[in-house]
PDB file of C-alpha atoms in Angstrom:
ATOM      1  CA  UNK A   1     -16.435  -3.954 -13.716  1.00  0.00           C
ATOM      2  CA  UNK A   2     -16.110  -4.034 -17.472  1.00  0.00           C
ATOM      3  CA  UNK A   3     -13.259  -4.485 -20.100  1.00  0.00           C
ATOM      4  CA  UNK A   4     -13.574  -0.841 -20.762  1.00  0.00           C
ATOM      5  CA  UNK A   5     -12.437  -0.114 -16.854  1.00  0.00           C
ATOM      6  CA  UNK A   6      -9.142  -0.086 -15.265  1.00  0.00           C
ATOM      7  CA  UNK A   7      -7.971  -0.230 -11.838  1.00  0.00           C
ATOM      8  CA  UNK A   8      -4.641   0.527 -10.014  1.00  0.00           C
ATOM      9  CA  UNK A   9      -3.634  -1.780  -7.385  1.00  0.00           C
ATOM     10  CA  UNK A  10      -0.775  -0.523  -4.787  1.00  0.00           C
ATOM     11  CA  UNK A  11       1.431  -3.244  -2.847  1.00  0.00           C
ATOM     12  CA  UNK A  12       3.434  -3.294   0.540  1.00  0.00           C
ATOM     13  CA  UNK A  13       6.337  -1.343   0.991  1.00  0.00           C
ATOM     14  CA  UNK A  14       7.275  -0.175   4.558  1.00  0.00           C
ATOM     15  CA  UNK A  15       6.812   3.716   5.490  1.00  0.00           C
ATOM     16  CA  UNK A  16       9.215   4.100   2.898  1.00  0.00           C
ATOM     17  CA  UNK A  17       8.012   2.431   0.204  1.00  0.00           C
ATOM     18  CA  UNK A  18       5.030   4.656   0.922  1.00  0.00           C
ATOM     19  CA  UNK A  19       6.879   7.312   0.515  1.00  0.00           C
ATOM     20  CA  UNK A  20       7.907   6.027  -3.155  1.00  0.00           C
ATOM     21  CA  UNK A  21       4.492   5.616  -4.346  1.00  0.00           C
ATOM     22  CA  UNK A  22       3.251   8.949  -2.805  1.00  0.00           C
ATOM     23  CA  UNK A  23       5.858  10.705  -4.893  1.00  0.00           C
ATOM     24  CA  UNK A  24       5.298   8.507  -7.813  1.00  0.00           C
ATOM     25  CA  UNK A  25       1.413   9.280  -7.834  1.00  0.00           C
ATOM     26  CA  UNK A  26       2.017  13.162  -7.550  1.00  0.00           C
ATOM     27  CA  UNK A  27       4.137  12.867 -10.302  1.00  0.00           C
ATOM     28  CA  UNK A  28       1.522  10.746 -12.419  1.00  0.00           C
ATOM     29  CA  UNK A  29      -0.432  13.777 -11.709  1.00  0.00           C
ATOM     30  CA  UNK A  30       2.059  16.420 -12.738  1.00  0.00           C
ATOM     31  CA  UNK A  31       2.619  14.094 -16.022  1.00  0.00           C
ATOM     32  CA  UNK A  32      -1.135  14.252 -16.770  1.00  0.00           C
ATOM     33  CA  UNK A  33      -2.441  10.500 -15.808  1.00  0.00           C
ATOM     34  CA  UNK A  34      -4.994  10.724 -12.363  1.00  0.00           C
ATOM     35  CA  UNK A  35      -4.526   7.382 -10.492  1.00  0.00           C
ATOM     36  CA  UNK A  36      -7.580   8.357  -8.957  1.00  0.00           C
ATOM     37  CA  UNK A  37      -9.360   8.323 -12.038  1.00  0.00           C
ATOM     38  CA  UNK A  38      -9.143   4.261 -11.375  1.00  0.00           C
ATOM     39  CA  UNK A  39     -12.346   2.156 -11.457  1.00  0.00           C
ATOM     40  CA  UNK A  40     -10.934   0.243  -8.574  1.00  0.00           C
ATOM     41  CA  UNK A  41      -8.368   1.197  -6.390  1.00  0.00           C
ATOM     42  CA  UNK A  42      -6.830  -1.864  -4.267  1.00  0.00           C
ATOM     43  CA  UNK A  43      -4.458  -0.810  -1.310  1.00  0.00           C
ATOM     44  CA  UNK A  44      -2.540  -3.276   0.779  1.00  0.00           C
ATOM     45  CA  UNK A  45       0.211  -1.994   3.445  1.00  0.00           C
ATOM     46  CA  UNK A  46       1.881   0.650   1.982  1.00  0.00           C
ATOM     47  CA  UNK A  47      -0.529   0.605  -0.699  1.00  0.00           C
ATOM     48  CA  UNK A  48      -3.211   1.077   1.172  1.00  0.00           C
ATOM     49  CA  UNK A  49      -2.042   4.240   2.776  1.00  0.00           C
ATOM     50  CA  UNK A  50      -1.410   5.649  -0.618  1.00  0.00           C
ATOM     51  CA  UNK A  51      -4.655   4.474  -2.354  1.00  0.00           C
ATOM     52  CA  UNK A  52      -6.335   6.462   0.354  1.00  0.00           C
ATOM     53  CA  UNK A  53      -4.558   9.738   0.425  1.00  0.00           C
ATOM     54  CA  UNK A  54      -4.765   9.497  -3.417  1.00  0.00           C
ATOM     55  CA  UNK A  55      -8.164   8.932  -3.941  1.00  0.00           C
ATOM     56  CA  UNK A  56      -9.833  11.310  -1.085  1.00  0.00           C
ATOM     57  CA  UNK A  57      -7.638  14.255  -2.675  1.00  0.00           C
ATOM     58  CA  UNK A  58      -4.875  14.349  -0.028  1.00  0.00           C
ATOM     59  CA  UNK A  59      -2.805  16.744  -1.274  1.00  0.00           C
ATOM     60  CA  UNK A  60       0.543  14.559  -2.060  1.00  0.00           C
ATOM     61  CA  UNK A  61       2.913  17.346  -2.350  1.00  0.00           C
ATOM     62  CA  UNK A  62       2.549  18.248   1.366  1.00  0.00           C
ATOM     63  CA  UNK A  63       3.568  14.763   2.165  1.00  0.00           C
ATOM     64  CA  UNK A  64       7.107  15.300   0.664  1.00  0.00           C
ATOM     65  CA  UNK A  65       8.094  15.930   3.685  1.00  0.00           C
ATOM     66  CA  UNK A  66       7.287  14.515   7.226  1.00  0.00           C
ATOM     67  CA  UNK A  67       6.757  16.470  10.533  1.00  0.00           C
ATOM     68  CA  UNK A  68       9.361  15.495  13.024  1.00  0.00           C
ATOM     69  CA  UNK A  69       7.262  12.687  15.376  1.00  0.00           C
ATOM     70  CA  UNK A  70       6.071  13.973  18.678  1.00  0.00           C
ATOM     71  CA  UNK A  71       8.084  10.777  20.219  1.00  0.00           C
ATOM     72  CA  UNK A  72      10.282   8.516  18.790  1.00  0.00           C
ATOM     73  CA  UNK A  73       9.179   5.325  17.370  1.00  0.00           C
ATOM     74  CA  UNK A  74      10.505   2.183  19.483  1.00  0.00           C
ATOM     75  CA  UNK A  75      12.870   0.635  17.264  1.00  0.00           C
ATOM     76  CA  UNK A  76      11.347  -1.820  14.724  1.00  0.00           C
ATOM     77  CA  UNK A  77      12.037  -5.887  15.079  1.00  0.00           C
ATOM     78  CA  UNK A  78      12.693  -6.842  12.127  1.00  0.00           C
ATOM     79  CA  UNK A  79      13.801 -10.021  13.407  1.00  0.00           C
ATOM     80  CA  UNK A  80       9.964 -10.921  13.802  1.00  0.00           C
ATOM     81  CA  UNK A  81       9.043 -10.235   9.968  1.00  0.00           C
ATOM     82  CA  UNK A  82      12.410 -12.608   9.162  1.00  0.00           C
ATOM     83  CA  UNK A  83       9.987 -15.293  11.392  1.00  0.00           C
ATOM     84  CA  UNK A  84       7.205 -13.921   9.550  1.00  0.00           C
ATOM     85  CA  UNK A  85       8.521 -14.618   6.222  1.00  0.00           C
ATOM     86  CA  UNK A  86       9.631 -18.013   7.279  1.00  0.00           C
ATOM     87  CA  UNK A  87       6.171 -18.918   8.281  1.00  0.00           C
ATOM     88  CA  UNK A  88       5.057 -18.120   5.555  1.00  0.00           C
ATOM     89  CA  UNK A  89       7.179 -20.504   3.184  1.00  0.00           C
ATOM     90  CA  UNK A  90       6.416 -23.411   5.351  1.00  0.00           C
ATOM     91  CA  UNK A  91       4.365 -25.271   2.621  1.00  0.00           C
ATOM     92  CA  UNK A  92       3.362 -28.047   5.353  1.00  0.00           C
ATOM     93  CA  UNK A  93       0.641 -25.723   7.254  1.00  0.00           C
ATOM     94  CA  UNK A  94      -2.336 -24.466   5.869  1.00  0.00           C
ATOM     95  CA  UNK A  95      -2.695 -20.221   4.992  1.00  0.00           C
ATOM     96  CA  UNK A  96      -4.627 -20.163   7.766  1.00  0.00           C
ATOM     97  CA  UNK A  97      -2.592 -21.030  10.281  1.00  0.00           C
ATOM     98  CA  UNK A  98       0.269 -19.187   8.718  1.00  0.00           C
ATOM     99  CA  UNK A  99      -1.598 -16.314   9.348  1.00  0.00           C
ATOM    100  CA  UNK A 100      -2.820 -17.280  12.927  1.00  0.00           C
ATOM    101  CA  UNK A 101       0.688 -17.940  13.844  1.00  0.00           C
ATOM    102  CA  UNK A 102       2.131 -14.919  12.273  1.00  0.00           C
ATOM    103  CA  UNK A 103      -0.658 -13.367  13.852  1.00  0.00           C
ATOM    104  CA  UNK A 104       0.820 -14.473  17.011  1.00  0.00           C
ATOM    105  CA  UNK A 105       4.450 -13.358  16.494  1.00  0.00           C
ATOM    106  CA  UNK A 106       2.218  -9.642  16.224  1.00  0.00           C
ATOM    107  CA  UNK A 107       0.917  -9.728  19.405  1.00  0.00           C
ATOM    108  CA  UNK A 108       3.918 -10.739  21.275  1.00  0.00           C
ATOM    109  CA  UNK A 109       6.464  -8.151  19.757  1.00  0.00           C
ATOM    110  CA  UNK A 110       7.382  -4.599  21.387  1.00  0.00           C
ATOM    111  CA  UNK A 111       6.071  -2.231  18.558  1.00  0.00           C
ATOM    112  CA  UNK A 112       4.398   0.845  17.469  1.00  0.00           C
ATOM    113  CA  UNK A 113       1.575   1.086  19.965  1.00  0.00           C
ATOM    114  CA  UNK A 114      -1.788   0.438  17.748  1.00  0.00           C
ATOM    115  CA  UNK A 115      -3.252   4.029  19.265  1.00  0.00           C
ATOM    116  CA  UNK A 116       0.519   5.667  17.893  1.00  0.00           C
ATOM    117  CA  UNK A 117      -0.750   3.684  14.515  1.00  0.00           C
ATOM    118  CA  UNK A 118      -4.069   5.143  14.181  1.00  0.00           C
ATOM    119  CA  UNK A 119      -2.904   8.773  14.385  1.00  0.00           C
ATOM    120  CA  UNK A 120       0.323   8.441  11.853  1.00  0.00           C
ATOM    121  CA  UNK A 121      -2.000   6.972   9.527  1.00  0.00           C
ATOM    122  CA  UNK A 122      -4.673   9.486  10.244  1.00  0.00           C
ATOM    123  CA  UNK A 123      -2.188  12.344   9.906  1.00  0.00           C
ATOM    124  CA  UNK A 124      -0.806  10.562   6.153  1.00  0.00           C
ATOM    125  CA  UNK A 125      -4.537   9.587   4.824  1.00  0.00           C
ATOM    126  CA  UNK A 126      -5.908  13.021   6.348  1.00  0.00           C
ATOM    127  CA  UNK A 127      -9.392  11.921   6.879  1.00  0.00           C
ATOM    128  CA  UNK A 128     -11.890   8.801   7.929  1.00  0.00           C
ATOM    129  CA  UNK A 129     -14.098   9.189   5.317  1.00  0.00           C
ATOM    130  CA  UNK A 130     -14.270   7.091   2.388  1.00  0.00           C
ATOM    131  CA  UNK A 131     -14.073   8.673  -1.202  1.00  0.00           C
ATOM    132  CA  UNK A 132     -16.976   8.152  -3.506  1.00  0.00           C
ATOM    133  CA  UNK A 133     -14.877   6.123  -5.890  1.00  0.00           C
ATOM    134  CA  UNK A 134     -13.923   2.603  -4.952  1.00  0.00           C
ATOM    135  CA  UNK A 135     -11.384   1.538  -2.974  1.00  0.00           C
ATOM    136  CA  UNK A 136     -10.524  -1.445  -1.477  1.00  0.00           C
ATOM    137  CA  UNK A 137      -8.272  -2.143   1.677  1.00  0.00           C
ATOM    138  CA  UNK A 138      -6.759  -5.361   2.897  1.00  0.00           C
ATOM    139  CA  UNK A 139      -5.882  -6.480   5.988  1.00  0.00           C
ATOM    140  CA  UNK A 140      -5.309 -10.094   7.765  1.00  0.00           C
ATOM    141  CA  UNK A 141      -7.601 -11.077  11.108  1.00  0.00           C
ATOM    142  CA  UNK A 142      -5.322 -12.141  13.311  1.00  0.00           C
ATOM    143  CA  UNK A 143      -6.846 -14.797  15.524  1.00  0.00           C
ATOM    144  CA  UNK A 144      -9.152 -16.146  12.984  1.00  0.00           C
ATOM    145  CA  UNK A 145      -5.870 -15.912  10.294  1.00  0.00           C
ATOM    146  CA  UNK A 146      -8.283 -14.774   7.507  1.00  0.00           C
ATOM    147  CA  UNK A 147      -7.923 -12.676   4.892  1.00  0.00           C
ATOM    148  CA  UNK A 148     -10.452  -9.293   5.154  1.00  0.00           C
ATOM    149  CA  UNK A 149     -11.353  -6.280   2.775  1.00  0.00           C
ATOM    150  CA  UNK A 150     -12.688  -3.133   4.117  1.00  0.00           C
ATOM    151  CA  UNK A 151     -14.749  -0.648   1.508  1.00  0.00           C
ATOM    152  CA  UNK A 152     -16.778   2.208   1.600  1.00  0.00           C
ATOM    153  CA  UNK A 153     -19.768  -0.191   2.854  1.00  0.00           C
ATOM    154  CA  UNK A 154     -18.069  -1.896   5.777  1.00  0.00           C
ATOM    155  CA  UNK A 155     -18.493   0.802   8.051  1.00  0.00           C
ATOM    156  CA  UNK A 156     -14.932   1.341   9.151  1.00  0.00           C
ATOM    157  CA  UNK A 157     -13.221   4.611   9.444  1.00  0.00           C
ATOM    158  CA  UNK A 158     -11.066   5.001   6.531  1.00  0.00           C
ATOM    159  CA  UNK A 159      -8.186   5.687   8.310  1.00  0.00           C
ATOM    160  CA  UNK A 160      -8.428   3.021  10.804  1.00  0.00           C
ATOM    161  CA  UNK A 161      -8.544   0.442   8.065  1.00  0.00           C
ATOM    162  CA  UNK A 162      -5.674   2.453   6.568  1.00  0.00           C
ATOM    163  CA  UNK A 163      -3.788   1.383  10.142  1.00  0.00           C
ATOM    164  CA  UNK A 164      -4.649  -1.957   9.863  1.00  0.00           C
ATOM    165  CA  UNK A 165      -3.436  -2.852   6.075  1.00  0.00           C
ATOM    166  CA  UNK A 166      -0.022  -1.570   7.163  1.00  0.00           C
ATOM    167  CA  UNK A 167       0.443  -2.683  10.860  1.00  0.00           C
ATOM    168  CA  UNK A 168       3.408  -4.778   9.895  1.00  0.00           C
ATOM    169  CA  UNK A 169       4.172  -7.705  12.339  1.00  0.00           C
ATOM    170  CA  UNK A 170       7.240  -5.862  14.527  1.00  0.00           C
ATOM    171  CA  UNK A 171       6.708  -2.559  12.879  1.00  0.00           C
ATOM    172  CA  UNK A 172       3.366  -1.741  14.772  1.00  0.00           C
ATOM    173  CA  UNK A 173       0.644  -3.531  16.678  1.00  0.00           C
ATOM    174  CA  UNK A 174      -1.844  -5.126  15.404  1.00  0.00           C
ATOM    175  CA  UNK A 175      -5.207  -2.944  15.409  1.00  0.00           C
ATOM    176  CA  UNK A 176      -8.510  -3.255  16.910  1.00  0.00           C
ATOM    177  CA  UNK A 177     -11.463  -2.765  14.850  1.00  0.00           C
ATOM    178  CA  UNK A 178     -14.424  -3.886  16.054  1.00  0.00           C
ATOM    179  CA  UNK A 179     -13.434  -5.750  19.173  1.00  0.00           C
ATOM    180  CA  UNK A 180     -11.033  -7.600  16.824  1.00  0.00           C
ATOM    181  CA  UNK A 181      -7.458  -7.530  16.255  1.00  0.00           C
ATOM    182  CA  UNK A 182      -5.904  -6.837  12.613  1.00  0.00           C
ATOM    183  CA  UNK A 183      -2.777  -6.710  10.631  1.00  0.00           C
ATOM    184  CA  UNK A 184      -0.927  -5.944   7.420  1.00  0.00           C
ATOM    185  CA  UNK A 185      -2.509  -7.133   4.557  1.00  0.00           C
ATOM    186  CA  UNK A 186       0.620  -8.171   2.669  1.00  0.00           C
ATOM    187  CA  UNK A 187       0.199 -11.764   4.524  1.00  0.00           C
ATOM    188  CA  UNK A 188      -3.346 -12.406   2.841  1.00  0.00           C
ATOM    189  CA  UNK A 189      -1.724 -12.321  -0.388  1.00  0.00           C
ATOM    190  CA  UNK A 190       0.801 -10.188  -1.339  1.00  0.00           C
ATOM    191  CA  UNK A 191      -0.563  -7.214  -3.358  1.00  0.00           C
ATOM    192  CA  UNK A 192      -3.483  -8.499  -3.419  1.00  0.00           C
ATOM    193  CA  UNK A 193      -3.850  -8.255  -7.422  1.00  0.00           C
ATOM    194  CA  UNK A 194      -6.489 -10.937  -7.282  1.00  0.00           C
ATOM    195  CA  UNK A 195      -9.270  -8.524  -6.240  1.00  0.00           C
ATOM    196  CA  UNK A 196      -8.922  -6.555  -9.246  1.00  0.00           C
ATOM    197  CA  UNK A 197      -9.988  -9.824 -11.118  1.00  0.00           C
ATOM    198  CA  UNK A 198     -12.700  -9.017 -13.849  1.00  0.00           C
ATOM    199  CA  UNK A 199     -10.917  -5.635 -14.116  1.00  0.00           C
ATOM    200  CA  UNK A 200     -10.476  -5.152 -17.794  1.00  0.00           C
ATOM    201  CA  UNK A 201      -6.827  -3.218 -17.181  1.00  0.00           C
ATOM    202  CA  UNK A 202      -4.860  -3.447 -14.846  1.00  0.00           C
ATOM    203  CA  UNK A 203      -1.727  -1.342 -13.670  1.00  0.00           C
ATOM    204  CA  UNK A 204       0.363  -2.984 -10.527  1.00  0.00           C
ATOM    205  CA  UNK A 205       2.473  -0.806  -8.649  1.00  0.00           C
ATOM    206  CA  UNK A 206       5.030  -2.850  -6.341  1.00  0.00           C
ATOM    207  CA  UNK A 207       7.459  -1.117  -4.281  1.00  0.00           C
ATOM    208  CA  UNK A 208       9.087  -4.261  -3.108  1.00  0.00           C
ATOM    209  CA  UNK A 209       9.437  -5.712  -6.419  1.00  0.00           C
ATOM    210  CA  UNK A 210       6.519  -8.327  -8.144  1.00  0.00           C
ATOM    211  CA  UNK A 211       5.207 -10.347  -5.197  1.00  0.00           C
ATOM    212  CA  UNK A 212       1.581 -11.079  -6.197  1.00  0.00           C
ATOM    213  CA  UNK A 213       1.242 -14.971  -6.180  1.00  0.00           C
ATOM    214  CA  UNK A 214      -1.059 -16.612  -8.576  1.00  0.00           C
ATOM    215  CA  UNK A 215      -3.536 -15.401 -11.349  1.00  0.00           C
ATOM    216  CA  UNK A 216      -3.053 -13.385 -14.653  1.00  0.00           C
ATOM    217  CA  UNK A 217      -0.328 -10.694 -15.177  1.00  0.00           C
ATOM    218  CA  UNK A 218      -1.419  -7.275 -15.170  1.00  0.00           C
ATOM    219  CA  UNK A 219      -0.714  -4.979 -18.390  1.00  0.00           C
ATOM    220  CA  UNK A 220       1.361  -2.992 -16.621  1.00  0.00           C
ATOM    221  CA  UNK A 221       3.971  -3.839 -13.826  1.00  0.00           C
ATOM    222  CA  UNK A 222       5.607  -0.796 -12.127  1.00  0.00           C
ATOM    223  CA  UNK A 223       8.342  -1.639  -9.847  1.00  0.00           C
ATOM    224  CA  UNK A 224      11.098   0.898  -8.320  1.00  0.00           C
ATOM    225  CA  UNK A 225      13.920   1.435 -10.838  1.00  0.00           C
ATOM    226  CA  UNK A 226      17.495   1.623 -10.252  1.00  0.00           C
ATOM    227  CA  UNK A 227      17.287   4.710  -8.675  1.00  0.00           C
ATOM    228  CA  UNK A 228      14.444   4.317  -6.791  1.00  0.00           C
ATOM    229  CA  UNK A 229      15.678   1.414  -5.403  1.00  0.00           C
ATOM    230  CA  UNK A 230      18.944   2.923  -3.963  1.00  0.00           C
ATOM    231  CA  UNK A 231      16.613   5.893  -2.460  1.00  0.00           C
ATOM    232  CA  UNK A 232      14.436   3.415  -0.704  1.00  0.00           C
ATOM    233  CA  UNK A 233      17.446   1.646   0.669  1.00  0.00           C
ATOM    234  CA  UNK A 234      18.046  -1.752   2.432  1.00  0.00           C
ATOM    235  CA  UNK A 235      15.718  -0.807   5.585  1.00  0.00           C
ATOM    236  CA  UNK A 236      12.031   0.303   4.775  1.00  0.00           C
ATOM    237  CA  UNK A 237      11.742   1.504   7.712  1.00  0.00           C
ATOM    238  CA  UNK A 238      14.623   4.064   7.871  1.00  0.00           C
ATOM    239  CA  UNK A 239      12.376   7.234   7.800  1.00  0.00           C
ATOM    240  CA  UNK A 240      15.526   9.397   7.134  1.00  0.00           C
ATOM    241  CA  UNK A 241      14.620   8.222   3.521  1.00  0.00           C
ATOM    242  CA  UNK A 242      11.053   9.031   3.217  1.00  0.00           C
ATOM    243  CA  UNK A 243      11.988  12.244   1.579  1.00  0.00           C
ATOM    244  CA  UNK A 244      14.980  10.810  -0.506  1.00  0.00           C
ATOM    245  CA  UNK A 245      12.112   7.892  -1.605  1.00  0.00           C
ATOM    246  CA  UNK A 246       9.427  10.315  -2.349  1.00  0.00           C
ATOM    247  CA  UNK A 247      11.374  12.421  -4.722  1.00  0.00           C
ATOM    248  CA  UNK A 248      12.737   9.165  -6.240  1.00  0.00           C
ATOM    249  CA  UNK A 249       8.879   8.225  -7.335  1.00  0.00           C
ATOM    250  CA  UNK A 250       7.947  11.396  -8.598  1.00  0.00           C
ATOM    251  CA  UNK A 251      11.036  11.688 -10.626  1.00  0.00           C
ATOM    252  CA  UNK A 252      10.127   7.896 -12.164  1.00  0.00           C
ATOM    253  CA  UNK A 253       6.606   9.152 -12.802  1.00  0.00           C
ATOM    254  CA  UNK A 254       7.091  10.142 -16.145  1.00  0.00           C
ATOM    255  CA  UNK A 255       8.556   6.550 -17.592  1.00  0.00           C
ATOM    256  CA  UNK A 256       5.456   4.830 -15.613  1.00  0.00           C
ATOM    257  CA  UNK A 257       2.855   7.730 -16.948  1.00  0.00           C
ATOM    258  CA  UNK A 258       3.939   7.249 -20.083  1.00  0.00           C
ATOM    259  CA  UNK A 259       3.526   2.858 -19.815  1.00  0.00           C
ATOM    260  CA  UNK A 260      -0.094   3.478 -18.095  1.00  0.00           C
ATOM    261  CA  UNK A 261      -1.041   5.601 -20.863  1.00  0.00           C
ATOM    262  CA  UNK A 262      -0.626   3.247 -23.219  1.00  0.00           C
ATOM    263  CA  UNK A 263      -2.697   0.565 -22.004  1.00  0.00           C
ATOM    264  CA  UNK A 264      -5.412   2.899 -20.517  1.00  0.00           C
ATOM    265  CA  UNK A 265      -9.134   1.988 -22.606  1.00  0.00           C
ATOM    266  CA  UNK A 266      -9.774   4.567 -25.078  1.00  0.00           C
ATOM    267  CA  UNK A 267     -11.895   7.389 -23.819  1.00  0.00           C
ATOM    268  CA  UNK A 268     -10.296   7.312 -20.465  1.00  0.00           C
ATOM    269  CA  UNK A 269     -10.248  10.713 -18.893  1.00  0.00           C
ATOM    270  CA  UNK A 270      -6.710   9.833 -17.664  1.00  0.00           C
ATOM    271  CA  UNK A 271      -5.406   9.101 -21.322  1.00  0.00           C
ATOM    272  CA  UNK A 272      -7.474  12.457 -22.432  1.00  0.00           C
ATOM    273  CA  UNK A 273      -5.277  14.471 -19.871  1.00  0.00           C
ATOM    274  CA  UNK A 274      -1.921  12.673 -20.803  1.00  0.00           C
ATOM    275  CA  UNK A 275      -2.127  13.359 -24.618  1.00  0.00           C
ATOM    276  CA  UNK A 276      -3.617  16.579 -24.086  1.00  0.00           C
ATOM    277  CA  UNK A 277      -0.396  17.425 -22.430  1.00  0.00           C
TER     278      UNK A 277
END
């Protein structure tokens, strides 16, 4: 990666924070700025569901709206992310066995079943093969309660990967790849910014709000606005609001288009399209 390079890195959300940064990267498109023109694409939870459907050509706008499910979900426990989240501000234990322990909490709740997982996710990214461009996609191993990227060389179907990044402790199961269990990526470092370290630009897109911990600040933060915010609700995983949510992010996509834009190098193909327009 050089200074001339950007990349675009997508944070957790819940289903319907996904739904947010689906709509807001259709309307990036419809404002003239290609996320998937990115260098680097890093995906994490939410993010990772979107950096996949946006950078193997998924066509966004059919994602507006859901398919009813063939079964209804079993009823999420939150109660186990609250545990999660407690964990994981206990400053006295190591990351490791934060992430072993929350790892733990995973196996032991009643959620999505991981095989239920696998198909949503295949249904949203629409494929298990890896675009040409490069994208990264995080996930947490939960035994071992270390952090794990999956790329184009890993030899992982996309969309399995995809279902591991956002198997949310409570939510869904963890997922097996490989013998081994995984699960959301959000708990090996928030969004995960780090990994687009070296990046010369780079354009963070939160739909919880800024959560990356540690190093530099990227040029541009994008975070839900006021309006966004109260589409994507109190409960993220409410799926009466995925289409509320989605419509939310494409409607901020001209603000955030117009921020990218101007930080984008010079010569960008993405900057050529938005001041064409």
């Amino acid at each position: 990666m050089t200074s001339h390079e950007w990349a675009l890195v997508l944070g957790p959300g819940g289903p319907v924070g996904t739904a947010w940064l689906l709509g807001l990267a259709a309307g990036l498109r419809e404002a003239g700025v290609e996320p998937a023109d990115a260098d680097l694409v890093v995906g994490t939870s939410a993010g990772a569901i979107a950096g996949a459907a946006i950078t193997t050509g998924r066509d966004l706008a059919a994602l507006e709206e859901l398919p009813p499910p063939s079964a209804p979900p079993p009823p999420a426990d939150m109660s186990v992310m609250v545990r999660a989240f407690e964990l994981g501000a206990d400053t006295s234990l190591a990351p490791d066995e934060v992430r072993r322990r929350i790892g733990r909490l995973a196996l032991d709740a009643g959620a999505l079943p991981e095989e239920r997982q696998r198909a949503d996710m295949g249904f949203l990214v629409g494929t298990d093969e890896w675009p040409p461009g490069r994208l990264l996609v995080t996930g947490v191993d939960v035994a071992a309660g270390e952090p794990v990227v999956w790329d184009a060389a890993s030899g992982v179907p996309l969309a399995a990967a995809v279902a591991a990044s956002s198997a949310a402790p409570g939510y869904a199961e963890p997922v097996t790849i490989g013998g081994r269990r995984y699960m959301d990526g959000a708990f090996a470092g928030g969004s995960n910014a780090d990994l687009a370290k070296g990046v010369g630009t780079v354009v963070l897109v939160e739909p919880f709000g800024p959560m990356s911990p540690g190093g530099a600040e990227p040029d541009v933060r994008i975070v839900p606005d006021e309006r966004s915010a109260e589409a994507i609700g109190d409960n993220v995983a409410d799926m009466s609001r995925w289409t509320p949510a989605y419509r939310a992010g494409r409607r901020q996509a001209a603000e955030a288009a117009r921020r990218i834009a101007a930080v984008l190098p010079a010569g960008s193909g993405s900057v050529s399209r938005y001041r064409d327009r």
